[in-house]
Amino acid sequence: MVTLTPLETELFELAGSVPDPELPVLTLRELGVLRAVHVRGADSVEVELTPTYTGCPAIEAMSLDIERVLRAHGVREVTVRTVLAPAWSTDDITDEGRRKLREFGIAPPRVAAAAGPVAVRLGPMRTLDTAAEAVRCPHCGSADTELLSRFSSTACKALRRCLDCREPFDHFKEL
């Protein structure tokens, strides 16, 4: 484990407080995409950022927002580097981030029972979940939900509907 200096810790908190451009209810720290902040000199900082998926269109906006926040704090040279390994996973979303997603009306990704990759099953599209796969409605908490579309407002979310309260909602897909 790498030990951060007090300045790196402070700058990590500042960069981590930047809201996600697609889900402004979450910060980059809560989303788990901010990997590291390294002080490289008296006025130089390198930030490591991992996108939620390769080709994520929000990575440029995230980088610019991080640069703006750190420059406002007195850092003259900010380099934001995209780091693809280890890949981001929905397991990287903090408990606070999951709580905020639920309060915002987005079902957070399910937590895997065991660590490791998420199983991908190929076959016909199913719209109703089994009890073991249930996605709970963020509005009423019901597990009786159905998939309306594999994609929603962003590629990392699916559109679902609760069969109890009948409200549609986004579900942040597991990766």
Short mmCIF file of C-alpha atoms in Angstrom, two decimals:
data_model
loop_
_atom_site.label_atom_id
_atom_site.label_comp_id
_atom_site.label_asym_id
_atom_site.label_seq_id
_atom_site.Cartn_x
_atom_site.Cartn_y
_atom_site.Cartn_z
CA MET A 1 0.00 0.00 0.00
CA VAL A 2 1.29 3.43 -0.96
CA THR A 3 1.49 6.03 1.78
CA LEU A 4 0.25 9.46 0.74
CA THR A 5 1.81 12.66 1.95
CA PRO A 6 -0.51 15.10 3.74
CA LEU A 7 -0.53 17.28 0.58
CA GLU A 8 -1.42 14.29 -1.64
CA THR A 9 -4.21 13.36 0.76
CA GLU A 10 -5.57 16.92 0.63
CA LEU A 11 -5.37 17.06 -3.17
CA PHE A 12 -6.96 13.60 -3.47
CA GLU A 13 -9.91 14.84 -1.39
CA LEU A 14 -10.21 17.97 -3.56
CA ALA A 15 -10.07 16.02 -6.83
CA GLY A 16 -12.41 13.41 -5.37
CA SER A 17 -15.00 16.06 -4.52
CA VAL A 18 -15.57 16.82 -8.22
CA PRO A 19 -19.09 15.75 -9.27
CA ASP A 20 -19.42 13.14 -12.00
CA PRO A 21 -20.62 14.96 -15.15
CA GLU A 22 -23.20 12.27 -16.00
CA LEU A 23 -24.32 11.51 -12.43
CA PRO A 24 -23.76 14.80 -10.56
CA VAL A 25 -25.25 13.29 -7.40
CA LEU A 26 -21.95 11.34 -7.09
CA THR A 27 -18.42 12.60 -6.65
CA LEU A 28 -15.53 11.02 -8.52
CA ARG A 29 -14.34 9.52 -5.21
CA GLU A 30 -17.75 7.97 -4.52
CA LEU A 31 -17.92 6.62 -8.08
CA GLY A 32 -14.47 5.10 -7.56
CA VAL A 33 -12.86 6.44 -10.74
CA LEU A 34 -10.24 8.60 -9.01
CA ARG A 35 -7.27 6.27 -8.47
CA ALA A 36 -4.39 8.40 -7.24
CA VAL A 37 -2.86 11.84 -6.89
CA HIS A 38 0.93 12.19 -7.01
CA VAL A 39 2.84 15.38 -6.25
CA ARG A 40 5.62 15.52 -8.87
CA GLY A 41 7.25 18.81 -7.92
CA ALA A 42 6.67 22.09 -6.15
CA ASP A 43 3.75 23.05 -8.42
CA SER A 44 3.11 19.85 -10.37
CA VAL A 45 0.54 17.11 -9.74
CA GLU A 46 -0.35 13.97 -11.66
CA VAL A 47 -3.84 12.52 -11.21
CA GLU A 48 -4.78 8.96 -12.21
CA LEU A 49 -8.34 8.50 -13.40
CA THR A 50 -10.02 5.27 -14.57
CA PRO A 51 -13.12 5.58 -16.78
CA THR A 52 -16.16 3.45 -16.05
CA TYR A 53 -15.64 1.88 -19.48
CA THR A 54 -13.19 2.31 -22.34
CA GLY A 55 -14.34 5.16 -24.53
CA CYS A 56 -16.38 6.82 -21.78
CA PRO A 57 -17.29 10.27 -23.17
CA ALA A 58 -17.24 11.85 -19.70
CA ILE A 59 -13.50 11.28 -19.11
CA GLU A 60 -12.59 14.58 -20.79
CA ALA A 61 -15.07 16.55 -18.69
CA MET A 62 -13.85 14.79 -15.52
CA SER A 63 -10.24 15.66 -16.39
CA LEU A 64 -11.03 19.32 -17.05
CA ASP A 65 -13.03 19.61 -13.81
CA ILE A 66 -10.17 18.05 -11.80
CA GLU A 67 -7.68 20.43 -13.42
CA ARG A 68 -9.92 23.42 -12.62
CA VAL A 69 -10.36 22.43 -8.96
CA LEU A 70 -6.66 21.74 -8.35
CA ARG A 71 -5.55 24.92 -10.16
CA ALA A 72 -7.99 26.93 -8.03
CA HIS A 73 -6.19 25.41 -5.04
CA GLY A 74 -2.84 26.77 -6.29
CA VAL A 75 -1.43 23.86 -8.30
CA ARG A 76 0.08 25.30 -11.49
CA GLU A 77 0.63 22.14 -13.52
CA VAL A 78 -2.01 19.39 -13.42
CA THR A 79 -1.72 16.28 -15.57
CA VAL A 80 -4.66 13.89 -15.59
CA ARG A 81 -3.66 10.47 -16.86
CA THR A 82 -6.20 7.85 -17.90
CA VAL A 83 -5.37 4.50 -16.30
CA LEU A 84 -7.12 1.42 -17.71
CA ALA A 85 -5.62 -1.23 -15.41
CA PRO A 86 -6.93 -2.31 -13.08
CA ALA A 87 -10.24 -1.81 -14.85
CA TRP A 88 -12.99 0.06 -13.03
CA SER A 89 -15.74 -2.10 -11.56
CA THR A 90 -19.06 -1.25 -9.98
CA ASP A 91 -17.51 -2.73 -6.82
CA ASP A 92 -15.46 0.50 -6.71
CA ILE A 93 -18.57 2.58 -5.93
CA THR A 94 -18.51 3.47 -2.25
CA ASP A 95 -21.33 2.69 0.17
CA GLU A 96 -22.04 6.42 0.29
CA GLY A 97 -22.23 6.48 -3.51
CA ARG A 98 -24.68 3.57 -3.51
CA ARG A 99 -26.83 5.35 -0.92
CA LYS A 100 -26.84 8.54 -3.01
CA LEU A 101 -27.80 6.65 -6.17
CA ARG A 102 -30.77 5.08 -4.36
CA GLU A 103 -31.87 8.47 -2.97
CA PHE A 104 -31.55 9.98 -6.46
CA GLY A 105 -33.89 7.30 -7.84
CA ILE A 106 -31.27 5.08 -9.50
CA ALA A 107 -30.98 1.47 -8.38
CA PRO A 108 -27.32 0.94 -7.49
CA PRO A 109 -25.45 -2.02 -8.95
CA ARG A 110 -25.89 -5.25 -7.07
CA VAL A 111 -22.96 -6.34 -4.93
CA ALA A 112 -21.44 -9.61 -6.06
CA ALA A 113 -21.71 -12.40 -3.48
CA ALA A 114 -18.11 -13.35 -4.20
CA ALA A 115 -15.22 -11.26 -5.41
CA GLY A 116 -14.26 -11.66 -9.03
CA PRO A 117 -15.70 -11.03 -12.44
CA VAL A 118 -19.42 -10.64 -13.04
CA ALA A 119 -20.88 -13.58 -14.95
CA VAL A 120 -22.20 -12.71 -18.39
CA ARG A 121 -24.87 -15.01 -19.76
CA LEU A 122 -25.61 -15.07 -23.46
CA GLY A 123 -29.05 -15.93 -24.69
CA PRO A 124 -32.47 -14.43 -25.27
CA MET A 125 -33.26 -11.20 -23.46
CA ARG A 126 -35.16 -11.80 -20.25
CA THR A 127 -37.27 -9.00 -18.86
CA LEU A 128 -38.19 -10.46 -15.46
CA ASP A 129 -35.58 -11.29 -12.83
CA THR A 130 -35.32 -14.36 -10.69
CA ALA A 131 -35.37 -13.73 -6.93
CA ALA A 132 -31.59 -14.18 -6.76
CA GLU A 133 -31.06 -11.51 -9.44
CA ALA A 134 -33.65 -9.01 -8.23
CA VAL A 135 -32.99 -5.33 -8.75
CA ARG A 136 -34.83 -3.41 -6.04
CA CYS A 137 -36.91 -0.39 -6.91
CA PRO A 138 -35.26 2.76 -5.49
CA HIS A 139 -38.71 4.30 -4.95
CA CYS A 140 -40.57 1.63 -2.97
CA GLY A 141 -37.95 -1.10 -2.37
CA SER A 142 -39.85 -3.83 -4.20
CA ALA A 143 -37.85 -6.62 -5.81
CA ASP A 144 -40.65 -7.17 -8.34
CA THR A 145 -39.10 -5.24 -11.25
CA GLU A 146 -38.67 -5.76 -14.97
CA LEU A 147 -36.13 -4.74 -17.58
CA LEU A 148 -37.50 -2.34 -20.19
CA SER A 149 -34.25 -1.61 -22.04
CA ARG A 150 -30.65 -2.73 -21.59
CA PHE A 151 -29.60 0.90 -22.12
CA SER A 152 -30.90 4.08 -20.56
CA SER A 153 -29.64 7.66 -20.42
CA THR A 154 -26.04 6.40 -20.44
CA ALA A 155 -24.47 3.13 -21.59
CA CYS A 156 -23.71 2.12 -18.00
CA LYS A 157 -27.38 2.19 -16.97
CA ALA A 158 -30.43 0.09 -17.89
CA LEU A 159 -34.05 1.20 -17.84
CA ARG A 160 -36.32 -0.78 -15.52
CA ARG A 161 -39.86 -0.54 -14.12
CA CYS A 162 -41.26 -1.55 -10.76
CA LEU A 163 -44.27 -3.83 -11.06
CA ASP A 164 -45.58 -2.72 -7.65
CA CYS A 165 -45.43 1.09 -7.74
CA ARG A 166 -45.24 1.12 -11.59
CA GLU A 167 -42.47 3.76 -11.58
CA PRO A 168 -39.68 3.52 -14.16
CA PHE A 169 -36.11 3.87 -12.91
CA ASP A 170 -32.49 3.61 -14.01
CA HIS A 171 -30.35 0.72 -12.78
CA PHE A 172 -26.58 1.20 -12.71
CA LYS A 173 -25.43 -2.04 -14.37
CA GLU A 174 -22.87 -4.29 -12.73
CA LEU A 175 -19.45 -4.44 -14.36
#
